[in-house]
mmCIF file of C-alpha atoms in Angstrom:
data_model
loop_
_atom_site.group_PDB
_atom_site.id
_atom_site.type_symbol
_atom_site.label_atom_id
_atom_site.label_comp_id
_atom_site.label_asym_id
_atom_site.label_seq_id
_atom_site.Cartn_x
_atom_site.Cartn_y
_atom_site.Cartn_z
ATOM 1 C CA UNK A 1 -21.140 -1.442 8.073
ATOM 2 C CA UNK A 2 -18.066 -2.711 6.779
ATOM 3 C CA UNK A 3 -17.844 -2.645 2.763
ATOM 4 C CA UNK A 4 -15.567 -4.580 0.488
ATOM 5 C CA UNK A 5 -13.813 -3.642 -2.700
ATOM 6 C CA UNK A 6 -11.136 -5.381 -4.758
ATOM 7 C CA UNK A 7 -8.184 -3.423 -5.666
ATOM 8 C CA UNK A 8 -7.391 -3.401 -9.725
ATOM 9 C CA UNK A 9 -5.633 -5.900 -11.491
ATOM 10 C CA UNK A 10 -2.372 -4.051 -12.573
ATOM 11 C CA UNK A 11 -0.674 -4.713 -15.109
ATOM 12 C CA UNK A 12 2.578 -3.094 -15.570
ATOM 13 C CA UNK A 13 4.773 -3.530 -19.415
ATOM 14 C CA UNK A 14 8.554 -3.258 -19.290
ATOM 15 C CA UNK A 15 10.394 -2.620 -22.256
ATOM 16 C CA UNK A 16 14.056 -2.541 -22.379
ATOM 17 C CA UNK A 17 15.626 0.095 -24.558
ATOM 18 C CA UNK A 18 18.568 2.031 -25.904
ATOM 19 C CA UNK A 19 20.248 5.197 -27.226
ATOM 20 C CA UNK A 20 17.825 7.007 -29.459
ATOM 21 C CA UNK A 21 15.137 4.725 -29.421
ATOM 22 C CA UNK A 22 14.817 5.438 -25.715
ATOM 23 C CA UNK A 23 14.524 8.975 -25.740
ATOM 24 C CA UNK A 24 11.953 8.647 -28.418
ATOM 25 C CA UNK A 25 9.766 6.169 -26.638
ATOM 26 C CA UNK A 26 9.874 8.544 -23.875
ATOM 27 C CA UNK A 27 8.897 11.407 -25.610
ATOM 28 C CA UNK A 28 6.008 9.327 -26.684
ATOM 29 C CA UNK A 29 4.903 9.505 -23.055
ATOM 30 C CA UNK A 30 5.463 12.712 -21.941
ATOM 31 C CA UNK A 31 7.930 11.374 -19.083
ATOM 32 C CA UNK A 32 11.508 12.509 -18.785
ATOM 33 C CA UNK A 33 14.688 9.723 -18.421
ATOM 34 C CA UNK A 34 15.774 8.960 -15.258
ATOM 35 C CA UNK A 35 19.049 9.418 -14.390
ATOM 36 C CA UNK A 36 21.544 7.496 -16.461
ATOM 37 C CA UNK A 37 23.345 6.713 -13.280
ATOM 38 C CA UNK A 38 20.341 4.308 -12.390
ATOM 39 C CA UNK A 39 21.777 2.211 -14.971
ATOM 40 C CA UNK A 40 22.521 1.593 -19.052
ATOM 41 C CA UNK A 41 18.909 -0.125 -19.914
ATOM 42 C CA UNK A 42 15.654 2.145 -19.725
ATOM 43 C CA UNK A 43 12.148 0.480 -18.602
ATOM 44 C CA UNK A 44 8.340 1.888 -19.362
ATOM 45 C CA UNK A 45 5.992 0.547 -16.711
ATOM 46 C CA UNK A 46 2.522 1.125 -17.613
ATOM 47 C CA UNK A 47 -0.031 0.569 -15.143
ATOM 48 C CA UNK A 48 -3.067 0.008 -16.566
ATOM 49 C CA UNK A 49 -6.731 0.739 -15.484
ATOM 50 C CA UNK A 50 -4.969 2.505 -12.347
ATOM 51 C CA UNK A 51 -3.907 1.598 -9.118
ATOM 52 C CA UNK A 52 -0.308 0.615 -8.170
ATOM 53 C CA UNK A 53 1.646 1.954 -5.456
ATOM 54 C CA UNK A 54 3.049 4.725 -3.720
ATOM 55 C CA UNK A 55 0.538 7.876 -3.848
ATOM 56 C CA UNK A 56 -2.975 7.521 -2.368
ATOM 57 C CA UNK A 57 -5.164 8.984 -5.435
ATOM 58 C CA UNK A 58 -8.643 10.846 -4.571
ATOM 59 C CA UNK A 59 -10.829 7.726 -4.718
ATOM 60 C CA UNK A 60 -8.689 6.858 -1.260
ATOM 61 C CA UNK A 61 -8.249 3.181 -3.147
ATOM 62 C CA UNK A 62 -6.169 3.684 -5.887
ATOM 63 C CA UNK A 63 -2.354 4.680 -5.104
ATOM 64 C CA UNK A 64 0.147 5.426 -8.126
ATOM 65 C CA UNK A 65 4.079 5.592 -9.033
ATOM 66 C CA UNK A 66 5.564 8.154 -7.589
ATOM 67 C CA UNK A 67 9.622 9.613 -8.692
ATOM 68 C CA UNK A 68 11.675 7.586 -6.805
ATOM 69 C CA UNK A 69 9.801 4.272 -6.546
ATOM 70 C CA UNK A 70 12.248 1.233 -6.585
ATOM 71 C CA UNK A 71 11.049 -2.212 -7.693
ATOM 72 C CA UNK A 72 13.391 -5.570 -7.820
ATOM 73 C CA UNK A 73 13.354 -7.765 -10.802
ATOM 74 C CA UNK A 74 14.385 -11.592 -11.337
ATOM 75 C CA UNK A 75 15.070 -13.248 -14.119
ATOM 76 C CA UNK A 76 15.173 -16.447 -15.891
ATOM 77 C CA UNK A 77 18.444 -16.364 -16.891
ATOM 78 C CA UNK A 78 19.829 -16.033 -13.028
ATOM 79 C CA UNK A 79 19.639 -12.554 -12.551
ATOM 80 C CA UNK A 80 18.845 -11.806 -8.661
ATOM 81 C CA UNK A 81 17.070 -8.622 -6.997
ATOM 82 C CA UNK A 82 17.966 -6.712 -10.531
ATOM 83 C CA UNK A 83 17.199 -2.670 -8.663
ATOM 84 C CA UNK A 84 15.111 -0.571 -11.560
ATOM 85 C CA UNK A 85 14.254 2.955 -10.106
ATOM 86 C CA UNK A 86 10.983 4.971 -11.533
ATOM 87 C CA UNK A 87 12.119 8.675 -13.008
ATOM 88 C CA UNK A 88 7.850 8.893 -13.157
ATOM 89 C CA UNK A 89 8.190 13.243 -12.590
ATOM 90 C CA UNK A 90 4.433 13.082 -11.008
ATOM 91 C CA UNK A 91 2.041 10.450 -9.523
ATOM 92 C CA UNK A 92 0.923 8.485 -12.584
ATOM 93 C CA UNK A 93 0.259 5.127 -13.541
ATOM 94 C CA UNK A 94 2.480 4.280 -15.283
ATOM 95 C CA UNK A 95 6.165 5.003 -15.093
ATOM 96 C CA UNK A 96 10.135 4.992 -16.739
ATOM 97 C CA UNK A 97 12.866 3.193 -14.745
ATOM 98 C CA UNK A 98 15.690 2.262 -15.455
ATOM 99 C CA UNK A 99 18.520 -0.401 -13.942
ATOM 100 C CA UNK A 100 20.739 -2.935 -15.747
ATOM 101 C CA UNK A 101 18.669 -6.214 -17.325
ATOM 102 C CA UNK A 102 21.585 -7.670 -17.763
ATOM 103 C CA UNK A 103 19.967 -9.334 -21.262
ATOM 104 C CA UNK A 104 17.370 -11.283 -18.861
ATOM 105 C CA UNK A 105 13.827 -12.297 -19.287
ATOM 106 C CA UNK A 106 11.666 -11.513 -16.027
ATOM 107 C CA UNK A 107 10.246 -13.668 -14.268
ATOM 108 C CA UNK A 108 9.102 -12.223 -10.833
ATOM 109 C CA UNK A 109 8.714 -8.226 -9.720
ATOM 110 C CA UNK A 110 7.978 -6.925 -6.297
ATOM 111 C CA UNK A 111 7.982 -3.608 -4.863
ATOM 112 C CA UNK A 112 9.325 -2.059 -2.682
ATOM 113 C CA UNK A 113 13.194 -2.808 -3.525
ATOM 114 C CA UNK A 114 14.952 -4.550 -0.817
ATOM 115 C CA UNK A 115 18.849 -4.119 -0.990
ATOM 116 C CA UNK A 116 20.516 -7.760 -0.474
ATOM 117 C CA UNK A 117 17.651 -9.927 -1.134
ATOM 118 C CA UNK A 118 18.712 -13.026 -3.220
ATOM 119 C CA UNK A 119 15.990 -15.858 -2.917
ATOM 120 C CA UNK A 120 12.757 -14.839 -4.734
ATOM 121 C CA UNK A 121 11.130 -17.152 -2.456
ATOM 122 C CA UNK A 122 12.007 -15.684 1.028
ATOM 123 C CA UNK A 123 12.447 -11.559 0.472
ATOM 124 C CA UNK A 124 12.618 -9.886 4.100
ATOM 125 C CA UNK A 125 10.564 -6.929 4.750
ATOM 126 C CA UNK A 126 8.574 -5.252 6.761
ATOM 127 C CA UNK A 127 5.052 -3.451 7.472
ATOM 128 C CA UNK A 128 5.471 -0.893 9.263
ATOM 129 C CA UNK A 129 2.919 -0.278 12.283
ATOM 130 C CA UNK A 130 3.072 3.522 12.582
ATOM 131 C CA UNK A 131 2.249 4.352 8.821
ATOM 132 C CA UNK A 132 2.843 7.941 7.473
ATOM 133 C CA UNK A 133 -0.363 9.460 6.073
ATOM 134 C CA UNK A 134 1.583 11.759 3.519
ATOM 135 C CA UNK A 135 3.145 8.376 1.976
ATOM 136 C CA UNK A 136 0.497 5.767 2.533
ATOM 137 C CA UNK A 137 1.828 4.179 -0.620
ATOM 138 C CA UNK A 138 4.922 2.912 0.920
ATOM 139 C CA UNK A 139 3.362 0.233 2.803
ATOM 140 C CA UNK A 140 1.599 -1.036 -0.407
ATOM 141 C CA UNK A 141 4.106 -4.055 -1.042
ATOM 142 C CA UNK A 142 3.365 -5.641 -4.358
ATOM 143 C CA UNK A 143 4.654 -9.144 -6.368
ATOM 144 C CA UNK A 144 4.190 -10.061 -9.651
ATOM 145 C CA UNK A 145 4.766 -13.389 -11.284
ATOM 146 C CA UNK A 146 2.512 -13.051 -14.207
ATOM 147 C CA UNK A 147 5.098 -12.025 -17.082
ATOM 148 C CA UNK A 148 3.816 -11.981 -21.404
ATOM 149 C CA UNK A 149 5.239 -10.623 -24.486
ATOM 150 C CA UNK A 150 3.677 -7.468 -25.470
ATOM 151 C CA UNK A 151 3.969 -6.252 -29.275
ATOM 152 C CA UNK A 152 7.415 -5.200 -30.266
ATOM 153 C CA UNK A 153 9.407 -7.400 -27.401
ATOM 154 C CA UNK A 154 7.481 -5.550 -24.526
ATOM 155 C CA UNK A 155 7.240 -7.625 -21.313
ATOM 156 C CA UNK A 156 4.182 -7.001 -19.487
ATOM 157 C CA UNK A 157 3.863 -7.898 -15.666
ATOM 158 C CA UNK A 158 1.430 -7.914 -13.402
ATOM 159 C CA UNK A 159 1.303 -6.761 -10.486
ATOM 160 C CA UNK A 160 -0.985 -7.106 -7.112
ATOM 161 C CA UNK A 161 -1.106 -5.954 -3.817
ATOM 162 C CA UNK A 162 0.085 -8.339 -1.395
ATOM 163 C CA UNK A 163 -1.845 -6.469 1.534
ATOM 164 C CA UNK A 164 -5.181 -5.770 2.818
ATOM 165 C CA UNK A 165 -6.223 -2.083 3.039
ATOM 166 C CA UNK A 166 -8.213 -0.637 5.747
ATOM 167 C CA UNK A 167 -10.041 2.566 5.341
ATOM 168 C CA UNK A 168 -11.852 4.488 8.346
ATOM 169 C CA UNK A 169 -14.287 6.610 6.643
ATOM 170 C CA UNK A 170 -15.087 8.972 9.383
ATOM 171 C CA UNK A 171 -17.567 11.132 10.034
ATOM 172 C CA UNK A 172 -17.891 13.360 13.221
ATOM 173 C CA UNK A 173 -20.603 16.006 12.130
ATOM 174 C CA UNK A 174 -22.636 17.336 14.635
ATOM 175 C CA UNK A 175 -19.985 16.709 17.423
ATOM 176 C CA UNK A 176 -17.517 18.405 19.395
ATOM 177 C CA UNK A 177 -15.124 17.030 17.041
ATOM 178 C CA UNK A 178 -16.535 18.362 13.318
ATOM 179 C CA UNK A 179 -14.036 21.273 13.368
ATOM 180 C CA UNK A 180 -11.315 19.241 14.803
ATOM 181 C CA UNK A 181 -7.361 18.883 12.680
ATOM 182 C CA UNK A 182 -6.322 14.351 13.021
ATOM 183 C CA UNK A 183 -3.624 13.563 14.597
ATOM 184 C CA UNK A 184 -3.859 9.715 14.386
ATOM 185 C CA UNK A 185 -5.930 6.863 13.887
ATOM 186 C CA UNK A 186 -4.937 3.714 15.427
ATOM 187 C CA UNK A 187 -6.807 0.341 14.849
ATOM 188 C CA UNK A 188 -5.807 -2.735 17.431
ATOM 189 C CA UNK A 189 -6.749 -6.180 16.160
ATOM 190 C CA UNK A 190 -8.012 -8.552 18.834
ATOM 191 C CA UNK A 191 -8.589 -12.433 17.922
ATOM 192 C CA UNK A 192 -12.190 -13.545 18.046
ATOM 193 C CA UNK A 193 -11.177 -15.839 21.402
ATOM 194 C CA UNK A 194 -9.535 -14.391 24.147
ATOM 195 C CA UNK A 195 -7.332 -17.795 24.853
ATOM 196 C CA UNK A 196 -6.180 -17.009 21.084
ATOM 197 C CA UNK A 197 -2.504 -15.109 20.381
ATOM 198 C CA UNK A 198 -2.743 -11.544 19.490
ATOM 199 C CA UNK A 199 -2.702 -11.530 15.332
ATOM 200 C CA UNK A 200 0.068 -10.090 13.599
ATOM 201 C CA UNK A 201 -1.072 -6.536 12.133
ATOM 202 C CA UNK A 202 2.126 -5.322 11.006
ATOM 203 C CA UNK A 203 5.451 -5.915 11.541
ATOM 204 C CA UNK A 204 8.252 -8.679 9.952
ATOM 205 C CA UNK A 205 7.293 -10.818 6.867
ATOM 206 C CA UNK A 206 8.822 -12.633 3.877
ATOM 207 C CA UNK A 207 7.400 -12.587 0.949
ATOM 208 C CA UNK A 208 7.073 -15.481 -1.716
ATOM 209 C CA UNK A 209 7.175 -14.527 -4.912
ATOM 210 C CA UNK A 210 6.041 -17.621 -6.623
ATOM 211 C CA UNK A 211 2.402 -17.215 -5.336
ATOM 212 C CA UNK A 212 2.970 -13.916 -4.243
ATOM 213 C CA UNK A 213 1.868 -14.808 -0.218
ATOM 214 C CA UNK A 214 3.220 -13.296 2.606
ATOM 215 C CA UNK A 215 4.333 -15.268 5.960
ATOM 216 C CA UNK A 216 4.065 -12.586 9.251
ATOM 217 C CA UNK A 217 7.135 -14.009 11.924
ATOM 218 C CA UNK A 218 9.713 -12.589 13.930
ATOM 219 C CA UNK A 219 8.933 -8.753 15.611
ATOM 220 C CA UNK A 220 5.326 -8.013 15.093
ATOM 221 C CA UNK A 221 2.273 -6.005 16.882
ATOM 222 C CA UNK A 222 -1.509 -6.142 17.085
ATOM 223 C CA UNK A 223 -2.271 -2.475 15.198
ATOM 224 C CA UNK A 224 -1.724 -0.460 12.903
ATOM 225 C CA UNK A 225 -1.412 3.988 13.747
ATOM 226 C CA UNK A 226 -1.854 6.489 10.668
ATOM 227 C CA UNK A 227 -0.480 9.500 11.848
ATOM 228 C CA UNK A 228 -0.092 13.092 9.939
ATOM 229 C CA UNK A 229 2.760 14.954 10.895
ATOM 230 C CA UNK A 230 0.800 18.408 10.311
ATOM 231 C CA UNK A 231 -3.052 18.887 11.678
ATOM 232 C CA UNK A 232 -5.218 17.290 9.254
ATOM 233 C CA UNK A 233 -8.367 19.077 9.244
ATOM 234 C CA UNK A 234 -11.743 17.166 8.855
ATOM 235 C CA UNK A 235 -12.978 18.849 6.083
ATOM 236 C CA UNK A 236 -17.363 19.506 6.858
ATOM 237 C CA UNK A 237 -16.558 17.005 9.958
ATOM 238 C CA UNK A 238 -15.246 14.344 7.479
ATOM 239 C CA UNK A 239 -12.015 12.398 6.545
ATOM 240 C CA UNK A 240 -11.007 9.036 5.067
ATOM 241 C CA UNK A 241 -7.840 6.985 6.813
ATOM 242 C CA UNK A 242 -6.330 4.320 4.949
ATOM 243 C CA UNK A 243 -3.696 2.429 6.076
ATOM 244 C CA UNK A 244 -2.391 -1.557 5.149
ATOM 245 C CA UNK A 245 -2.448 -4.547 7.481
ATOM 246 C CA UNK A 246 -1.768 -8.192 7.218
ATOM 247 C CA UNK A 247 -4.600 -10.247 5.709
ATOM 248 C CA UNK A 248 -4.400 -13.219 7.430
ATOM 249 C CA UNK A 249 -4.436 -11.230 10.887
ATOM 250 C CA UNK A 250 -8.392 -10.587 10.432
ATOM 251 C CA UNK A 251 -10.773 -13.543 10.490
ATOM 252 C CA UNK A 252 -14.328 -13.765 11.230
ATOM 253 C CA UNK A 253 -14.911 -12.835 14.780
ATOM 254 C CA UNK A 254 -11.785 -10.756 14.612
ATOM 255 C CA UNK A 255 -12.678 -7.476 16.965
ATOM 256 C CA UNK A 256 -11.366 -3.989 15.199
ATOM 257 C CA UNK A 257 -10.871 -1.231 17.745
ATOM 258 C CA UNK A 258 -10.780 2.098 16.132
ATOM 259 C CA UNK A 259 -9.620 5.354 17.974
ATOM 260 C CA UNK A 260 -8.940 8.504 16.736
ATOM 261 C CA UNK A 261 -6.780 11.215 18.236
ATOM 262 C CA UNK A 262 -7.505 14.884 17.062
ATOM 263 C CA UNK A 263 -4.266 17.783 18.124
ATOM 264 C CA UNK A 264 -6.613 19.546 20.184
ATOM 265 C CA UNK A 265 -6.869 16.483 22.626
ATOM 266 C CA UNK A 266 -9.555 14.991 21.608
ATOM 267 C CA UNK A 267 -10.257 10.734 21.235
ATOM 268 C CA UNK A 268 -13.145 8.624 19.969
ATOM 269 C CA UNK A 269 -13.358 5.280 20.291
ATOM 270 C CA UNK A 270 -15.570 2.483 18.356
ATOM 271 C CA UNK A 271 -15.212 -1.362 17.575
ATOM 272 C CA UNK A 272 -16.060 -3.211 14.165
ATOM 273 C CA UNK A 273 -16.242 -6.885 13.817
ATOM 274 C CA UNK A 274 -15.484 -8.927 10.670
ATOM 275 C CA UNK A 275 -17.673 -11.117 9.853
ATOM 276 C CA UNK A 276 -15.150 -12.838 6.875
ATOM 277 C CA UNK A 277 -11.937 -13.186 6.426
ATOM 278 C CA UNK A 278 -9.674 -10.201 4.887
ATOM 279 C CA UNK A 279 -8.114 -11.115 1.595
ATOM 280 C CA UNK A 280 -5.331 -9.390 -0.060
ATOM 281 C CA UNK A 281 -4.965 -6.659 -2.665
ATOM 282 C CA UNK A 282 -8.324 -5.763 -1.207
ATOM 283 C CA UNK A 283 -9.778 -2.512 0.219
ATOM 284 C CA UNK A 284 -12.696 -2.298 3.127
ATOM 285 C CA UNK A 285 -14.012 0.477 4.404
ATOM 286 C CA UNK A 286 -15.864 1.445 7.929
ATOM 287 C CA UNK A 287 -17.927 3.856 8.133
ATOM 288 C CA UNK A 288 -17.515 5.915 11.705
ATOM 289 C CA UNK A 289 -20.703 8.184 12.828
ATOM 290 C CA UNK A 290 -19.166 10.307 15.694
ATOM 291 C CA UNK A 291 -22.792 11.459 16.691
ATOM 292 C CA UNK A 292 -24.518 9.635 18.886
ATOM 293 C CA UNK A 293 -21.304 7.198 20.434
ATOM 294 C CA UNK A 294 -22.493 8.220 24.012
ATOM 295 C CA UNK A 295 -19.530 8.766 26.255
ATOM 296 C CA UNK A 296 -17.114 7.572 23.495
ATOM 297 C CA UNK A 297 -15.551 11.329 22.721
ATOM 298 C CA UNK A 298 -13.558 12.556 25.013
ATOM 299 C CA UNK A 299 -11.285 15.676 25.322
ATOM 300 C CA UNK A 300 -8.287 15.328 27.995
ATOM 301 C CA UNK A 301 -9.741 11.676 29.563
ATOM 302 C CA UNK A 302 -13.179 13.285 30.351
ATOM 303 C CA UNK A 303 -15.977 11.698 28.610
ATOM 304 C CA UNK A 304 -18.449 14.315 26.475
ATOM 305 C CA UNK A 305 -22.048 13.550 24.801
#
């Protein structure tokens, strides 16, 4: 059973400050200033109701600002790719960066910063197809290019995912594999016709940030891997894997084939199909009973019931 759920609105405020004012505002928060060598003008991003970016919170939906974070900023007045860096000292949502303005109004946000970018309607980037469980975050590329005045000259933006998150919600109790540490999870993509090109998962993509869609071209691949670098155990035989794909590379029809790779040498295989289209800055979740697969655990190539 495959199970949809939208991914909050966010809505992130920027307010440009100064001097003792800053430091003050700050305070406020209970956040710390980022490094003045970021730049001379200090930005709060709030992210309300949740969800924004770069740290994978407990509901396995939400992800948050993490220290670090860069997002790019254009504004009306010219200014191109303006870098703001987050000083944010914990995952939150909401978060203090700071850049140079340049005295601009915003017009268009994205994250993550891409060094050189200069058209907000063609930014280069790219989803990576090996994905990094301990930074899930990173492949949560954002736009925004919904900007208002807040009270007291605040700018609020909003910002949405430009992505579709998959989650494997996996369950192998009762198995071989209920004690077992993840190593991987890999999910190919194949097209609903076999005459039909393989989809692009992951790989190279500009993004548009006038309606905030992405275009997939250039080096791309069928799947997406989540991999932990350390044995990830499956706590009572159970373990969610999230990781971010292309929208537009899953229609109806589209087959999903799941495998997971445990460090003791174990595999388990299974295959979803959509029956809709994926849409973006939306989560869906499988849910992957272990028991009963038949022949579909194995443990060095051998085949186990």
């Amino acid at each position: 059973m495959i199970k949809e759920k939208s991914m909050r609105y966010i809505k992130t405020i920027f307010a440009v400050v100064a001097g003792l004012a800053a430091v003050m505002a700050c305070n406020k928060l209970g956040e710390e200033l980022s490094d003045p060598a970021n730049g001379t003008d200090t930005v709060i991003a709030l992210i309300q109701k949740g969800e924004t970016k770069t740290y994978l919170g407990a509901d396995k939906v939400s992800t948050f600002w993490s220290a670090g974070d860069k997002i790019g900023l254009f504004t009306e007045e010219g200014g191109n790719n303006l870098e703001f860096v987050a000083s944010t000292q914990a995952h939150a949502d909401k978060g203090i960066f700071t850049g140079n303005m340049e005295e601009g109004t915003p017009i268009y946000g994205y994250y993550p910063y891409v060094s050189g970018a200069t058209d907000h309607t063609a930014i280069k980037m790219h989803l990576a197809s090996e994905q990094d469980a301990d930074a899930i975050g990173d492949y949560d590329f954002k736009a925004s290019n919904s900007i208002s005045m807040g009270e007291d000259g605040v700018y609020e933006l909003g910002f949405t995912g430009v992505m579709t998150m998959l989650s494997v919600e996996i369950n192998a109790t009762a198995t071989p594999m209920e004690s077992s540490t993840l190593k991987s999870v890999t999910m190919r993509v194949t097209p609903p016709a076999k005459a039909d090109a393989a989809p692009a998962v992951t790989g190279d993509f500009t993004m548009n940030l006038t309606d905030k869609s992405v275009t997939f071209e250039g080096e791309t691949s069928d799947y997406a891997k989540l991999v932990w670098d350390e044995p990830y155990p499956l706590s009572g035989g159970k373990a969610t894997a999230s990781m971010f794909v292309n929208p537009a590379s899953i229609v109806p029809g589209s087959q999903l084939h799941v495998t997971i790779e445990t460090y003791d040498g174990a595999t388990a295989t299974t295959t979803f199909t959509a029956a809709k289209a994926c849409k973006p800055n939306t989560a869906y979740s499988f849910e992957m009973y272990l028991h009963g697969l038949n022949g579909a655990i194995t443990y060095g190539g051998n085949p186990i019931s």
